[in-house]
Amino acid sequence: MNILILGGGGREHALAWAIAQNPKCDQLFCAPGNAGIAQVADCVAIDPEDGDAVVAFCADESIGFVLIGPEAPLAAGVADTLRAAGILTFGPSRAAAQLEASKAFTKEICDACGADTAAYGHFTDAETAKEYTRQQGAPIVIKADGLAAGKGVVVAMDMETALSAIDDMFGGAFGAAGAEVVIEEFMEGEEASFFVLSDGENVLPMGTAQDHKRAFDGDKGPNTGGMGAYSPAPVMTEEITQKALNETIIPTIKEMAKRGTPFAGVLYAGFMIKDGQPRLVEYNVRFGDPECQALMIRLGAQVLDALLACAEGKLAVARINWANDHAFSVVYAADGYPGAYEKGTEIVGLEGLNNGSSLHVFHAGTTAKDSKTLATGGRVLAITARGDSLKQAHDRAYKAIEKIDWPEGFYRTDIGYRAL
Ligand code: AMP
Ligand code: GLY
């Protein structure tokens, strides 16, 4: 079948790389894609958030399956538009994407299904929010309700920071996303992510991962979209994974179905783990980036069968063949990211690095020009490796990144330090 992937980051490159290896995939397209994706798919200049344009393209190219990578088209209802046009689609409806698009919605679902998460209050004005915050005391967590590109969360260790975050959010620092604010109990522990496919009824775990959100070594510097990840997450033991599934994920899936808005897609659950108890931090309704790169290098071609089964409502009979392996991904970002950075700088030395299923350089923000690879984004490459141990995967990735010549880029040298 012909397949279309929406998105153009490292996550979509990893998905394209895995899917292209599956014999069920005839022609693979990606909109908009990037220079790395262009090596495995035909990149097309369509806006992933323009559902009608995507439907028209699907008709022209006889697309049998569409996979939606990022959250923005999901929150915009592109999955609904595609399904209404009779196109087999991976990705939740706009109503189910509320699990990422509204933090207050997720808290309400947790209340309704009894999932363990931080105590919270939900506010629409600054004064009441501040009163609650003063009563609760610091540390406390202030969150813009809506999508804020990962920037709408302030973990306030003191009252002054908390109160000024409330002013910022209601003052419009995050636009419409901050018109409502959720204030949460500060949870201590170790964080990990758990990726679970659901067809609305059944679930199929896709693996666990941990990422590093801060820009610099030692978890210092500003928050980013993620500077590196590894899978599996050692903190997600078999027992904790089962608890997360039985006490949080499955109850959420049942609650969404009960409301008539079943969740079909990948649920990316962030947990805080302490004393053997996983507590939900947040949901996303898509794969994580760069977590996806680590998951895909472990799963390979079989991921297409799982995603198709998910979209077709046949997850009950789907299986994953797990190898006893580990994956590791380190992000090469442009100097200045997550702030302002230069675009159009040249990256040299990428040829010959990719090595079967043990090492792959996934592209996030690149373009090809006159046979050169140029950096066009903040996070630009994700050097991803697989090994029998986390150490082996780590060493493979770092050995490869040293061969890349890109003076205008930087990467963390300590990804995975907690686990190693
Ligand atoms: P979120 O966008 O909800 O994942 O929040 C971003 C980050 O803020 C999380 O990955 C956590 O590190 C931190 N965080 C969010 N909520 C809490 C909480 N209730 N307690 C402690 N840390 C939190
Ligand atoms: N790596 C975090 C995210 O994809 O949201």
Short mmCIF file of C-alpha atoms and ligand atoms in Angstrom, two decimals:
data_model
loop_
_atom_site.label_atom_id
_atom_site.label_comp_id
_atom_site.label_asym_id
_atom_site.label_seq_id
_atom_site.Cartn_x
_atom_site.Cartn_y
_atom_site.Cartn_z
CA MET A 1 0.00 0.00 0.00
CA ASN A 2 0.98 3.63 -0.44
CA ILE A 3 1.56 5.41 2.85
CA LEU A 4 1.70 9.07 3.84
CA ILE A 5 3.39 10.35 7.01
CA LEU A 6 2.52 13.85 8.23
CA GLY A 7 5.34 15.80 9.88
CA GLY A 8 8.98 16.55 9.22
CA GLY A 9 11.03 15.99 12.35
CA GLY A 10 13.34 13.33 13.74
CA ARG A 11 10.31 11.39 14.96
CA GLU A 12 8.89 11.21 11.45
CA HIS A 13 12.26 10.24 9.98
CA ALA A 14 12.46 7.33 12.42
CA LEU A 15 8.91 6.26 11.58
CA ALA A 16 9.62 6.54 7.84
CA TRP A 17 12.85 4.55 8.19
CA ALA A 18 11.07 1.72 10.03
CA ILE A 19 7.99 1.67 7.80
CA ALA A 20 9.96 1.75 4.53
CA GLN A 21 11.54 -1.58 5.53
CA ASN A 22 8.18 -3.36 5.75
CA PRO A 23 7.20 -5.22 2.55
CA LYS A 24 3.61 -3.95 2.95
CA CYS A 25 4.86 -0.45 2.18
CA ASP A 26 4.87 0.31 -1.56
CA GLN A 27 5.35 4.04 -2.05
CA LEU A 28 6.09 6.16 1.00
CA PHE A 29 5.36 9.90 1.11
CA CYS A 30 6.03 12.45 3.83
CA ALA A 31 4.60 15.95 4.19
CA PRO A 32 6.60 18.10 4.53
CA GLY A 33 9.53 15.79 5.41
CA ASN A 34 13.17 16.87 5.50
CA ALA A 35 16.50 16.03 3.85
CA GLY A 36 16.91 12.78 5.83
CA ILE A 37 13.37 11.63 5.19
CA ALA A 38 13.92 12.29 1.47
CA GLN A 39 16.34 9.32 1.48
CA VAL A 40 13.47 6.91 2.26
CA ALA A 41 10.29 8.75 1.15
CA ASP A 42 8.99 11.25 -1.40
CA CYS A 43 8.70 14.57 0.41
CA VAL A 44 5.71 16.69 -0.59
CA ALA A 45 5.01 20.32 0.21
CA ILE A 46 1.62 19.98 1.91
CA ASP A 47 0.69 21.67 5.16
CA PRO A 48 0.04 18.77 7.63
CA GLU A 49 -2.60 20.89 9.38
CA ASP A 50 -4.63 21.39 6.19
CA GLY A 51 -6.93 18.35 6.30
CA ASP A 52 -8.59 19.06 2.93
CA ALA A 53 -5.23 19.34 1.17
CA VAL A 54 -4.12 16.05 2.74
CA VAL A 55 -7.35 14.31 1.62
CA ALA A 56 -6.88 15.61 -1.94
CA PHE A 57 -3.29 14.34 -2.01
CA CYS A 58 -4.42 10.93 -0.75
CA ALA A 59 -6.90 10.67 -3.62
CA ASP A 60 -4.27 11.67 -6.20
CA GLU A 61 -1.65 9.19 -4.98
CA SER A 62 -3.97 6.30 -3.92
CA ILE A 63 -2.80 6.54 -0.32
CA GLY A 64 -4.06 3.60 1.74
CA PHE A 65 -2.78 4.69 5.15
CA VAL A 66 -1.93 8.02 6.78
CA LEU A 67 0.16 8.32 9.89
CA ILE A 68 0.03 11.61 11.79
CA GLY A 69 3.28 12.41 13.66
CA PRO A 70 2.96 15.73 15.53
CA GLU A 71 0.31 17.01 17.93
CA ALA A 72 -0.74 20.14 16.02
CA PRO A 73 -2.60 18.37 13.16
CA LEU A 74 -4.18 16.02 15.72
CA ALA A 75 -5.44 18.90 17.86
CA ALA A 76 -6.67 20.55 14.64
CA GLY A 77 -8.81 17.49 13.82
CA VAL A 78 -6.94 16.28 10.72
CA ALA A 79 -7.52 12.65 11.78
CA ASP A 80 -11.28 13.32 11.82
CA THR A 81 -11.18 14.87 8.33
CA LEU A 82 -9.22 11.89 6.97
CA ARG A 83 -11.50 9.29 8.55
CA ALA A 84 -14.58 11.14 7.31
CA ALA A 85 -13.08 10.79 3.81
CA GLY A 86 -12.73 7.02 4.36
CA ILE A 87 -8.95 7.02 4.69
CA LEU A 88 -7.32 4.58 7.12
CA THR A 89 -5.55 6.84 9.65
CA PHE A 90 -3.22 6.47 12.62
CA GLY A 91 -3.75 9.22 15.19
CA PRO A 92 -6.51 10.23 17.59
CA SER A 93 -9.55 12.36 16.83
CA ARG A 94 -9.62 16.01 17.84
CA ALA A 95 -11.80 15.08 20.84
CA ALA A 96 -9.35 12.39 22.03
CA ALA A 97 -6.35 14.67 21.37
CA GLN A 98 -7.66 16.79 24.25
CA LEU A 99 -5.60 14.45 26.43
CA GLU A 100 -2.61 16.49 25.25
CA ALA A 101 -4.27 19.75 24.18
CA SER A 102 -5.84 20.45 27.60
CA LYS A 103 -4.17 19.70 30.92
CA ALA A 104 -7.45 20.39 32.78
CA PHE A 105 -9.20 17.80 30.57
CA THR A 106 -6.59 15.17 31.47
CA LYS A 107 -6.96 15.92 35.18
CA GLU A 108 -10.73 15.55 34.87
CA ILE A 109 -10.29 12.16 33.16
CA CYS A 110 -7.89 11.06 35.93
CA ASP A 111 -10.49 12.06 38.54
CA ALA A 112 -13.21 10.19 36.70
CA CYS A 113 -11.23 6.95 36.30
CA GLY A 114 -9.24 7.03 39.54
CA ALA A 115 -5.77 7.35 37.98
CA ASP A 116 -3.03 8.42 40.38
CA THR A 117 -1.80 11.93 39.58
CA ALA A 118 -0.85 15.17 41.37
CA ALA A 119 -3.58 17.01 43.32
CA TYR A 120 -4.61 20.13 41.40
CA GLY A 121 -6.77 23.19 40.98
CA HIS A 122 -8.07 24.61 37.67
CA PHE A 123 -8.40 28.39 37.31
CA THR A 124 -9.64 31.00 34.88
CA ASP A 125 -8.44 34.10 36.76
CA ALA A 126 -5.18 35.14 38.40
CA GLU A 127 -6.53 36.16 41.81
CA THR A 128 -8.20 32.84 42.63
CA ALA A 129 -5.17 30.98 41.25
CA LYS A 130 -2.84 32.97 43.52
CA GLU A 131 -5.02 32.44 46.56
CA TYR A 132 -4.92 28.65 45.99
CA THR A 133 -1.15 28.77 45.42
CA ARG A 134 -0.54 30.68 48.67
CA GLN A 135 -2.67 28.14 50.54
CA GLN A 136 -0.78 25.19 49.04
CA GLY A 137 2.71 26.68 49.42
CA ALA A 138 5.87 26.02 47.34
CA PRO A 139 7.24 23.96 45.68
CA ILE A 140 4.28 23.93 43.32
CA VAL A 141 3.75 23.49 39.56
CA ILE A 142 2.00 26.09 37.37
CA LYS A 143 0.78 24.93 33.93
CA ALA A 144 -0.83 26.72 31.01
CA ASP A 145 -3.84 24.57 30.09
CA GLY A 146 -3.31 24.42 26.32
CA LEU A 147 -0.57 23.50 23.83
CA ALA A 148 2.50 25.67 24.45
CA ALA A 149 5.21 23.76 22.58
CA GLY A 150 6.50 22.23 25.82
CA LYS A 151 7.07 25.66 27.38
CA GLY A 152 3.88 26.12 29.39
CA VAL A 153 5.03 24.44 32.62
CA VAL A 154 6.77 26.23 35.49
CA VAL A 155 8.05 24.08 38.34
CA ALA A 156 8.22 26.78 41.03
CA MET A 157 10.50 26.03 43.95
CA ASP A 158 9.46 29.28 45.71
CA MET A 159 6.30 31.37 46.05
CA GLU A 160 7.64 34.38 44.13
CA THR A 161 8.34 32.26 41.03
CA ALA A 162 4.91 30.64 41.31
CA LEU A 163 3.03 33.94 41.57
CA SER A 164 4.92 35.56 38.72
CA ALA A 165 4.28 32.47 36.53
CA ILE A 166 0.56 32.92 37.19
CA ASP A 167 0.81 36.59 36.16
CA ASP A 168 2.75 35.64 33.01
CA MET A 169 0.23 32.99 31.96
CA PHE A 170 -2.87 35.10 32.52
CA GLY A 171 -0.94 38.04 31.02
CA GLY A 172 -0.78 36.19 27.69
CA ALA A 173 2.81 34.89 27.68
CA PHE A 174 1.52 31.64 26.11
CA GLY A 175 -1.33 33.18 24.15
CA ALA A 176 -4.64 31.35 24.27
CA ALA A 177 -2.94 28.29 25.86
CA GLY A 178 -2.62 30.28 29.10
CA ALA A 179 -6.20 31.57 29.32
CA GLU A 180 -6.78 28.73 31.79
CA VAL A 181 -4.22 27.52 34.28
CA VAL A 182 -3.79 24.24 36.15
CA ILE A 183 -1.88 24.34 39.44
CA GLU A 184 -0.47 21.06 40.68
CA GLU A 185 1.12 19.47 43.66
CA PHE A 186 4.88 19.10 43.12
CA MET A 187 5.74 15.42 42.73
CA GLU A 188 9.16 14.07 43.57
CA GLY A 189 10.71 11.00 42.01
CA GLU A 190 12.25 9.74 38.79
CA GLU A 191 10.50 10.44 35.49
CA ALA A 192 9.93 7.97 32.67
CA SER A 193 7.72 7.70 29.62
CA PHE A 194 5.55 4.80 28.56
CA PHE A 195 4.22 4.46 25.00
CA VAL A 196 1.04 2.45 24.50
CA LEU A 197 -0.99 1.93 21.33
CA SER A 198 -4.76 1.80 21.67
CA ASP A 199 -7.44 1.20 19.07
CA GLY A 200 -10.01 2.69 21.42
CA GLU A 201 -10.53 -0.54 23.29
CA ASN A 202 -7.41 -2.74 23.33
CA VAL A 203 -3.89 -1.71 24.27
CA LEU A 204 -0.43 -2.74 23.06
CA PRO A 205 2.68 -1.43 24.89
CA MET A 206 5.38 -0.07 22.55
CA GLY A 207 8.14 0.44 25.08
CA THR A 208 9.43 2.77 27.75
CA ALA A 209 11.98 5.57 27.55
CA GLN A 210 13.64 8.35 29.47
CA ASP A 211 14.67 11.67 28.00
CA HIS A 212 16.73 14.67 28.98
CA LYS A 213 14.85 17.96 28.68
CA ARG A 214 17.55 20.44 29.74
CA ALA A 215 19.90 21.83 27.09
CA PHE A 216 23.25 21.25 28.79
CA ASP A 217 25.23 18.57 30.61
CA GLY A 218 24.31 17.91 34.22
CA ASP A 219 20.65 18.71 33.42
CA LYS A 220 21.49 22.41 33.38
CA GLY A 221 20.28 25.22 31.14
CA PRO A 222 16.89 25.92 29.61
CA ASN A 223 14.17 23.36 28.89
CA THR A 224 14.11 21.95 25.37
CA GLY A 225 11.98 19.50 23.42
CA GLY A 226 14.47 16.79 24.46
CA MET A 227 18.24 16.45 23.98
CA GLY A 228 18.50 12.68 24.11
CA ALA A 229 16.64 9.54 25.11
CA TYR A 230 17.12 5.88 25.81
CA SER A 231 14.89 2.85 25.83
CA PRO A 232 13.96 0.86 27.84
CA ALA A 233 13.79 3.01 30.98
CA PRO A 234 15.38 1.01 33.83
CA VAL A 235 13.03 2.64 36.36
CA MET A 236 10.04 1.16 34.51
CA THR A 237 10.39 -2.33 35.93
CA GLU A 238 7.94 -5.05 34.89
CA GLU A 239 5.94 -4.44 38.05
CA ILE A 240 5.75 -0.65 37.68
CA THR A 241 4.91 -0.98 33.98
CA GLN A 242 1.99 -3.30 34.83
CA LYS A 243 0.80 -0.89 37.52
CA ALA A 244 0.96 2.03 35.07
CA LEU A 245 -1.01 0.02 32.54
CA ASN A 246 -3.65 -1.34 34.91
CA GLU A 247 -4.14 1.67 37.18
CA THR A 248 -3.75 4.56 34.72
CA ILE A 249 -3.61 3.73 31.00
CA ILE A 250 -6.41 1.14 30.76
CA PRO A 251 -8.76 3.14 33.02
CA THR A 252 -8.11 6.22 30.82
CA ILE A 253 -8.86 4.26 27.62
CA LYS A 254 -12.09 2.93 29.20
CA GLU A 255 -13.14 6.39 30.37
CA MET A 256 -12.53 7.90 26.91
CA ALA A 257 -14.60 5.12 25.30
CA LYS A 258 -17.38 5.58 27.87
CA ARG A 259 -17.60 9.26 26.91
CA GLY A 260 -18.04 8.40 23.26
CA THR A 261 -14.62 9.81 22.37
CA PRO A 262 -12.45 6.67 22.20
CA PHE A 263 -8.70 7.22 22.06
CA ALA A 264 -7.11 5.54 19.02
CA GLY A 265 -3.42 6.19 18.45
CA VAL A 266 -0.34 6.21 20.64
CA LEU A 267 -0.72 7.39 24.20
CA TYR A 268 2.56 8.76 25.52
CA ALA A 269 2.29 8.81 29.29
CA GLY A 270 4.82 10.62 31.45
CA PHE A 271 5.10 9.15 34.94
CA MET A 272 6.81 10.24 38.14
CA ILE A 273 7.97 7.14 39.98
CA LYS A 274 8.63 7.02 43.70
CA ASP A 275 8.59 4.11 46.14
CA GLY A 276 7.34 1.75 43.44
CA GLN A 277 4.34 3.92 42.57
CA PRO A 278 3.93 5.52 39.10
CA ARG A 279 1.93 8.78 39.16
CA LEU A 280 0.83 10.41 35.92
CA VAL A 281 2.58 13.70 35.05
CA GLU A 282 0.97 14.22 31.66
CA TYR A 283 -0.30 12.61 28.50
CA ASN A 284 0.75 13.30 24.95
CA VAL A 285 -1.16 11.82 22.03
CA ARG A 286 1.80 11.12 19.70
CA PHE A 287 5.26 9.61 19.88
CA GLY A 288 7.91 11.60 21.75
CA ASP A 289 10.84 13.15 19.95
CA PRO A 290 13.62 11.87 20.38
CA GLU A 291 12.03 8.93 22.27
CA CYS A 292 10.48 7.71 19.01
CA GLN A 293 13.92 7.41 17.39
CA ALA A 294 15.02 5.07 20.20
CA LEU A 295 11.78 3.05 20.01
CA MET A 296 11.92 2.72 16.21
CA ILE A 297 15.49 1.47 16.06
CA ARG A 298 14.42 -1.27 18.49
CA LEU A 299 11.16 -2.18 16.73
CA GLY A 300 12.12 -1.84 13.05
CA ALA A 301 9.76 -2.86 10.25
CA GLN A 302 7.18 -4.58 12.50
CA VAL A 303 6.05 -1.16 13.68
CA LEU A 304 3.98 -0.77 10.51
CA ASP A 305 1.99 -3.93 11.31
CA ALA A 306 1.29 -2.62 14.82
CA LEU A 307 0.25 0.85 13.59
CA LEU A 308 -2.00 -0.67 10.92
CA ALA A 309 -3.60 -3.02 13.47
CA CYS A 310 -4.17 0.01 15.71
CA ALA A 311 -5.83 2.02 12.93
CA GLU A 312 -7.96 -0.97 11.87
CA GLY A 313 -9.20 -1.65 15.42
CA LYS A 314 -7.43 -5.03 15.47
CA LEU A 315 -4.93 -4.51 18.27
CA ALA A 316 -6.35 -7.46 20.21
CA VAL A 317 -4.50 -9.80 17.86
CA ALA A 318 -1.36 -7.70 17.32
CA ARG A 319 1.98 -8.68 18.85
CA ILE A 320 5.40 -7.09 19.17
CA ASN A 321 8.50 -9.28 18.94
CA TRP A 322 10.83 -7.84 21.53
CA ALA A 323 14.56 -8.37 21.36
CA ASN A 324 16.46 -8.10 24.59
CA ASP A 325 18.06 -4.86 23.37
CA HIS A 326 18.65 -1.23 24.26
CA ALA A 327 18.54 1.96 22.22
CA PHE A 328 20.08 5.34 22.69
CA SER A 329 19.58 8.65 20.90
CA VAL A 330 21.57 11.88 21.24
CA VAL A 331 20.40 15.13 19.67
CA TYR A 332 22.75 17.44 17.76
CA ALA A 333 21.23 20.93 18.05
CA ALA A 334 22.11 24.34 16.61
CA ASP A 335 24.10 26.66 18.91
CA GLY A 336 21.61 28.91 20.68
CA TYR A 337 18.73 26.39 20.72
CA PRO A 338 16.19 26.56 22.40
CA GLY A 339 16.65 30.32 21.87
CA ALA A 340 17.60 31.99 18.58
CA TYR A 341 19.98 30.09 16.30
CA GLU A 342 21.57 30.46 12.89
CA LYS A 343 20.04 28.66 9.91
CA GLY A 344 21.75 27.34 6.79
CA THR A 345 25.04 26.17 8.33
CA GLU A 346 26.65 23.17 6.66
CA ILE A 347 26.92 19.71 8.22
CA VAL A 348 29.75 17.50 6.94
CA GLY A 349 30.64 13.87 7.60
CA LEU A 350 27.23 12.19 7.57
CA GLU A 351 28.11 9.78 4.74
CA GLY A 352 28.85 6.21 5.73
CA LEU A 353 27.67 6.55 9.34
CA ASN A 354 24.43 4.58 9.05
CA ASN A 355 24.94 0.92 9.75
CA GLY A 356 21.96 -1.44 9.30
CA SER A 357 19.85 -1.57 12.40
CA SER A 358 22.63 -0.73 14.85
CA LEU A 359 23.14 2.95 14.00
CA HIS A 360 21.11 5.56 12.18
CA VAL A 361 21.35 9.33 12.01
CA PHE A 362 17.79 10.63 11.96
CA HIS A 363 17.27 14.13 10.59
CA ALA A 364 15.03 16.65 12.33
CA GLY A 365 15.87 20.07 10.88
CA THR A 366 17.86 19.69 7.67
CA THR A 367 17.56 20.56 4.02
CA ALA A 368 19.61 19.41 1.03
CA LYS A 369 21.08 22.08 -1.24
CA ASP A 370 23.63 21.57 -4.04
CA SER A 371 24.46 18.15 -2.55
CA LYS A 372 25.19 19.75 0.82
CA THR A 373 23.28 19.10 4.05
CA LEU A 374 22.25 22.34 5.74
CA ALA A 375 20.83 22.82 9.23
CA THR A 376 17.45 24.53 9.24
CA GLY A 377 16.06 23.82 12.69
CA GLY A 378 16.88 23.96 16.40
CA ARG A 379 17.15 20.24 16.97
CA VAL A 380 18.85 19.09 13.78
CA LEU A 381 19.98 15.45 14.04
CA ALA A 382 19.30 12.54 16.38
CA ILE A 383 22.17 10.04 16.32
CA THR A 384 20.48 6.80 17.32
CA ALA A 385 22.03 3.43 18.11
CA ARG A 386 20.99 0.01 19.28
CA GLY A 387 23.00 -2.49 21.31
CA ASP A 388 22.88 -5.52 23.57
CA SER A 389 23.37 -3.15 26.49
CA LEU A 390 22.68 0.53 27.04
CA LYS A 391 26.44 1.06 27.30
CA GLN A 392 27.01 -0.49 23.87
CA ALA A 393 24.27 1.63 22.31
CA HIS A 394 25.63 4.74 24.07
CA ASP A 395 29.17 4.14 22.84
CA ARG A 396 28.03 3.52 19.26
CA ALA A 397 26.06 6.78 19.18
CA TYR A 398 28.81 8.92 20.72
CA LYS A 399 31.49 7.39 18.48
CA ALA A 400 29.38 8.30 15.45
CA ILE A 401 28.59 11.84 16.56
CA GLU A 402 32.29 12.61 16.88
CA LYS A 403 32.67 11.95 13.15
CA ILE A 404 30.17 14.66 12.27
CA ASP A 405 31.73 18.01 11.46
CA TRP A 406 29.33 20.81 12.35
CA PRO A 407 31.01 23.70 14.18
CA GLU A 408 27.70 25.56 14.66
CA GLY A 409 26.10 22.70 16.60
CA PHE A 410 26.23 21.30 20.15
CA TYR A 411 25.16 18.14 21.95
CA ARG A 412 25.05 16.82 25.48
CA THR A 413 27.82 14.41 26.40
CA ASP A 414 26.02 12.83 29.37
CA ILE A 415 22.79 11.37 27.94
CA GLY A 416 21.80 8.31 29.94
CA TYR A 417 24.08 9.09 32.90
CA ARG A 418 21.43 8.05 35.44
CA ALA A 419 21.07 4.61 33.88
CA LEU A 420 24.75 3.97 33.11
P1 AMP B 1 4.66 18.47 31.26
O1 AMP B 1 4.65 19.38 30.07
O2 AMP B 1 3.35 18.38 32.00
O3 AMP B 1 5.32 17.14 30.99
O4 AMP B 1 5.68 19.14 32.26
C1 AMP B 1 7.02 19.33 31.89
C2 AMP B 1 7.92 18.83 32.97
O5 AMP B 1 7.64 19.52 34.19
C3 AMP B 1 7.73 17.37 33.30
O6 AMP B 1 8.43 16.55 32.45
C4 AMP B 1 8.24 17.32 34.73
O7 AMP B 1 9.65 17.26 34.75
C5 AMP B 1 7.81 18.64 35.29
N1 AMP B 1 6.53 18.50 36.00
C6 AMP B 1 5.29 18.63 35.47
N2 AMP B 1 4.34 18.43 36.40
C7 AMP B 1 4.99 18.17 37.56
C8 AMP B 1 4.57 17.89 38.90
N3 AMP B 1 3.27 17.88 39.25
N4 AMP B 1 5.54 17.68 39.83
C9 AMP B 1 6.84 17.73 39.49
N5 AMP B 1 7.31 17.99 38.26
C10 AMP B 1 6.39 18.21 37.30
N1 GLY B 2 10.69 14.58 24.15
C1 GLY B 2 9.50 15.16 24.65
C2 GLY B 2 8.39 15.25 23.70
O1 GLY B 2 8.40 14.75 22.61
O2 GLY B 2 7.38 15.86 24.06
#
